[in-house]
Structure formats: C-alpha cells, structure tokens
C-alpha cells in the first residue's frame, strides 16, 4: 500500500537558505505568492485564498512567529507559515493559501490540505529525547486516512542520535547548533528526520509527512 | 474515464491479484479457477476474438463471493443468421480455502439468468505450487460439459440430473434455470498458469467447451481442445492478454481491476480547517459579560453573534440556518453544504463555534438539516475540542465523546434564532447525460443537453421546485422498437418519451418535509413527480438515530404523464405503495426489502443489496418478483438490475455532494416498476445518523 520514501542524501537544506525571502516577507509584509499547494497543483480556490491570505498578513503584522517551509518531494518550492494558535499541546500554522501544519515546539504533529495528510503524530518520546539532547530509542505513531475515511495507523521505532556541532547560518546570523538525526523504521517503511537544535529549540528541521507527501523542511525566520 | 484510472495509486500486492479469463472473472482462458480477487475489487474487462465480444463487470461482493454482469455480442449466432446481443450474470463462491496440501475449491454458475448461451456450472480446485506456478482442475456442466463429456456423475443421486433443459427462446430468458443447474453431461477441464514475475503471466488450458454452435453457424474453427494465453500487467494495474483459442482463433483481453475503497487523495485537497480557539483563563473571566446568555431557561438570540457565526460558516461552505443559546449550551442548525462527509461538516462547525461563541458557552448541539428536516443532533463539548485537537487518538476519542440524539424537538417551522430568511431562492444551470443500454439495434445510446433547476424554500421543509431539460444532441429518439407488453405500459413506452425534442419538464413539485415525532420522518410530494408520473406521494419513515434498522411506508396515487412531458396526462391512473425495511449490516453492506403494489397494479416485493464503501462509492443489485407471470412480463421474466454511485469527491479529492449514479437494467418492462419520486426519506436521513457517521468520523478533524 505504501511506498518506501525516497532515500535522501546528506541533510543539507540549500533551498531553505534563502533569507531574502524571509526578509522581504517581514519588511514589506508581502506574503510569498507561490504557496506549497499551488505548486503541487492542489489547494483551495482563488476566493478562499483571498481571505486566507488576508488572515495570513494580519497574523504576520500582529507579530506572530513565521517559518519558511518547503515540500521537498513536490518540487521543493518555498512558502511561509505563520502561527495561528499556540498551546502546550501544539499550535496551528497556516500558509497564505491555507495549507495547515500542526507543530509542537517545531515537531510536526500533522498537516492539512496536502491530499494525503498526516492526521496526527505521537512524537512525545522523540521530543523528550531531542530536547534533552540524549541518544535513545523512541516510538513514533502516525495516523493517516485511508481511502474510506478510516484511520490508518503506522508505528515506527526511531533511533535518535545527537550529532556534533553543526554551525548554521540563518538570515545572515550564525548559530551554534547540533544536528540530531532520528532514523525511523517499521517492516514496510523507513525515513530519517533531522533537527538542528540551538539554544534548546529547533532552528531548522526536515521531517517526514508520509509515503505520498514525502519530507517537509522548515526553518525559523530570525528577526533583527 | 481513463484519466481517473491514471490518478489511482498502483495496486498493492500486484502478484496476489489473480489474472482474469475471457469471461472477465478470475480464471485461465475460457476455463474458471477457484481464485478470488481481493475483497471489494471491481474488474472491468473486454475480450474480443473474431465474431465475439464480451464486456464484463465483476465485483468481489464478499471475500468468498463474486458476482458478474456481462454484455456480449456474437456475430450471426442466431439460427436466423442475426447477431446475438446477450446479457448474462455469473456467481462464484469459494467453498474451501487453499491449505498446505489441499487446493482451494470453488463452485460457480455462469449465465444463470440470461439467454443461456453461455450457461454452465462448475466445481474447480486450484493449488499454488510455488515458483509462480498454479494448477487448476475441475468438472463442468452445460457449456463446460460439451467436449470429452461423460454421463453426469450426479445421476447416481437422481435420474433428473441426466438431462438438461435447452434454450427455449428469448421469452424464457431471465428465469433462473433451476431445472438445468448441474444437469446433463459433464466433462473435466484443467490448466496451468505460470507467473515468473509480478508483470507477466503465461497460461495453458485443456478446455471442455466444444463451441458447437459457433462452429456450426459462425465459422468458428476448433482444431484442438488446448488454449494458450500471455498476460502483461501494466504498472497501473491494467492486464493486457493475448490468447490463442483452439488452435485457430486469436483474441485480446483488456482488464482493469481496482479497489473502490482506495482513493487518489484520501484526506482530500480542501483547505485546512480553522484552528480551534483556546480559551485563556484571563479572557474567560472577561468573557462572562460577553453575550447575555439566557437566564431562566429561555433561549436567547444574539443577532451580532449569529451574523458572525453565519459568515464564518459560509467561508467553510456550511449554511447556518439557526443559532440559539440556552444557559451554557448553543444549538446550531446547519446544512452540511458542500461536504459529503457529515462528520467533517460537524468538525468544522464545532471549530467555528469555539471561535465565535463566548467562552462561557461550553456545549455545542450541532443539528444537521436537509430539506428543512432536522435529522440528528450531535453534542460536542468545547473542552473536548481544545483537549483533542492535537491528541494522537483524537478521531476515536472525539467520536466516543460525541453524543448523538434525535432532533425532532427542533422541528418547529419557524423559531427565534433563524438566520436564513424565507422565501429562499436557489437555481442552477447544468448539463445532463442520459444514456440507454442494450438495444440490439444500437447497444449504447445517449442524449446530452442542458438542465435548469429552480427551487424556493417557502419555510423550513416547504419547497417548491422544478427542473427543465432541453436536449441538445443525442440519439435516444432513434429507438425503433415498440413495447409489446401485455401489461399497462407503465415504463416500456420510454422510447415515446425520448421522442420529445422540445423543452422537457422532468419535475414540478411542492414538497413538505416534517417530523411527526421522535424517530419519525414524513414527506408529502405533489405535482409532476417524475418524468412519467404526476400525482401525490406520501411517505413515513421510522429511524432511531443510532439504529441500523429503519422501517418505512409509502402511499401514492399517480397518473401517467403525456409523452411530451408537458402538463398533459394520459388516462392511466394507479394507486401504488410499499412498506419497506432497511438494514445496515455494517461494513458497508446495506439491505432493503420493499413490498407492495407496483405501477402496473401488480403486487410483489423488491430485494436489494448494496455495498457502500466508506468514501461513498456504492455498488448494488436488486430484483423484483410480483404476481405478474414470467410469460406476461416478457423478455427477462422479472425486473432486476445493478446500480452504482461514484461520488465526485472520490475522483476529485475535494468535498462535493455530486455523484455519478446509474441503474442498469438488462431490459425495461412493465412488471415490478416503482414510482421514481425524488427525496425518499431513507436516503436523506441515513448519512446523518450514528452508524453511518462513525464510518467517516476520521474526517471530523479534517
């Protein structure tokens, strides 16, 4: 039913090192026009986009956190997401054209509007290890919808490895980060997530959504 | 629909899926095997060799039972030298699974209710030997007992098995031929299949079919009993087969097999839902003064709040009819609008209510409405929305915490809190395609045209509507055959209706939908009810919100409409009605029995079984037996058919209430015909009730 993900090479994120995008976004408050879902040939109609774009701009102007994201298996086009809500359990982020990402401290909890969405992810064990900077094994559970609107559960055993120092430059500023690798497997599927951790939080990451959607890359937009 | 097939993901376990025979069923070339397709698989197949074409639809109804409908063409097959167009039904049942040492064993009936030209019965065993090699052997009767045959071994049970009834002419067709099953001479057949990899298959068989009539009349050559075939399975799951029949004929089969339970975009491509609003404790305290929710148990209507909620729901393409607040509970009456999944509409409504209602409102009663009828009420707690938004198991937990109840208390015609203003107008201009099948002169015909629909809701549940059609192009009017029915021509004059070149009024009705009491639903429809009938139709349905069982009764008095589908009537009048029982067996199997009086005044019952996949894709079959004798009924002997519904959302991956729905009858005659009134209650009600909503609750958070 599910294809194994494409093996990816070194965890470099050249496409994400595009500070100009983030800067123009924040200084001029012009949202990135080319949304993820547009590029993927998916997504909402023009009128709906109009109202979600206004909401996006309003959130950015209100100073809500912004990230830059890319769907690597859909051409890697860049877009941005802004935080709509936040809580200890997680927060909702949206692109200007209303594709949804649910994140908890930067860990992907779910997506909406990608056609084969990750409905929920149980990442508690991974999150504990990564944020504590400890190697170890974590169980991760993903839930999807099957073709009949029933829940499809995929569980993985993940090996979390804290790597050495990996300097990261975002928006012309350097950060001392460590690269954490999370290698997950089950009998049918395997994938690797990467987290660049600096100052106890995720500054940049590459995380797996599912067999059809592939990987999403995310990075912080650094102000000032 | 080729584009659709390309959009489907490649089939899983391609190697497990059996290859198909020229009969469009799992098998060798002409011979069957005991193999079964994966549960729910639908296979469309075309097999052609010189002078013969078989188009087949095979559905794996249950893991152990498959059903087949076939439409075939045999050139100059009839003794008169005319071509034969033949409709046939097959059934196959797996009796025993394959064991380590024992074969799988299946029993099957081919063409058990058609003209009988393909009629045969068989028992076959199939064993996988490893290395991709599968062997099958069996014994056949009828057509499968015509070469190398011997006396029927079942003759030891009864002499009746020794002789088989023949083809008694076209009038006898359609009867299930119990008096010929497993009768007459029998013969052995067998074969082997080798599948070196998941893309290729090679087959050889020893056939027990001697093609007697084909040799006699069609110039068919039969040099050996051996047939050979090679199959290539494309990456998208289409099987292309070339075969050599009896040493003289070559042919081709194309088979497309897919699982309707799979979808190209399982979670849909529609925009993300609005985030759940989380009350922070500070604003909750401040919010106590926001919205003067009712003291003393009286519902309160806040016009500003209603307008905010209406606009927010409009943006989600959900219509808010009504919003009231009573204590800490809000009641919102909504129309699920664009969403074919009611669970998704309820989820989005609950999200909007967390964002628009004051924090002190902790309970949302969301009432689903169709045609002005409140159909069910789902209670969602605001705290659960906040707690479960990111919970890994939120789908199941939110279903377990939702409370479903009857909504009849909310059926009053007009109430405070109404957001919709009446009269409410609606119109739509669209196109239509009206196909017709199986006329021997032209097996497929169709009309294409424009359709204008117009409706006005005078009050909740009171609807006036009409639909007008104008044919633009088509050839339905070229049907030359005229009904030879000895019954009143209640349906068989369809060709006369198709002659209409001008504007056609498909319906013009006033409808009233109401809730007579708890668990009860009512409908009255008056006017030009359908294309061929006008009159009055009344219906009552009993359906508790969490019950798999529903019971209904319908009584109609109608007159037949004039062929020009204008306002005129013919002088045929009839009182017709049924009592109905509906049962949801679970896992998508829906059964229905309707017993009563049909349009020709005949009494009898209709039996239906549908299999509905969780995404709405539905396949079903039905038959009707009435007190009209098989002779009086004419060709086909009794009314029967298959039907399917393909939801647009399944193809497009976006919510839609539109679907491609089609009923296919081998013949349209006058016995066992029901009125085709719109908006029968069970279809309106079922989707909004708990058993059905549980099936697609996965979309609640989408």
Coordinates of C-alpha atoms in Angstrom, one line a residue, chain A residues 1, chain B residues 11-20 26-27 33-39 41 60 63 98 126 128 132 134 193 195 197-201 233 237 239 257 262:
Chain A
X1 CA 0.0 0.0 0.0
Chain B
X11 CA -2.4 -1.6 -6.8
X12 CA -0.9 -3.3 -3.8
X13 CA 0.4 -6.8 -3.9
X14 CA 0.1 -7.0 -7.7
X15 CA 1.3 -10.5 -7.5
X16 CA -1.6 -11.6 -5.2
X17 CA -4.2 -10.4 -7.5
X18 CA -5.4 -13.1 -9.9
X19 CA -5.4 -12.7 -13.6
X20 CA -8.7 -12.8 -15.5
X26 CA -10.6 -14.8 -12.2
X27 CA -9.5 -17.8 -14.3
X33 CA -10.3 -21.3 -11.4
X34 CA -11.0 -21.3 -7.7
X35 CA -9.1 -18.0 -7.3
X36 CA -10.9 -15.0 -5.7
X37 CA -10.0 -11.3 -6.2
X38 CA -9.2 -9.2 -3.1
X39 CA -12.4 -8.2 -1.3
X41 CA -12.3 -5.4 -6.1
X60 CA -15.9 -9.2 -5.3
X63 CA -14.3 -12.3 0.4
X98 CA -6.3 -23.4 0.0
X126 CA -6.8 -24.5 -7.6
X128 CA -0.4 -22.8 -5.9
X132 CA 4.7 -18.8 -9.6
X134 CA -0.6 -22.6 -10.2
X193 CA -0.6 -20.7 -15.0
X195 CA 3.8 -16.1 -13.3
X197 CA 7.2 -12.1 -12.0
X198 CA 4.5 -9.6 -11.0
X199 CA 4.1 -8.3 -14.5
X200 CA 3.9 -11.5 -16.6
X201 CA 1.6 -14.5 -16.7
X233 CA 0.2 -6.4 -16.2
X237 CA -2.9 -2.4 -12.9
X239 CA -4.0 -6.5 -17.6
X257 CA -9.2 -4.1 -11.8
X262 CA -8.9 3.3 -2.3

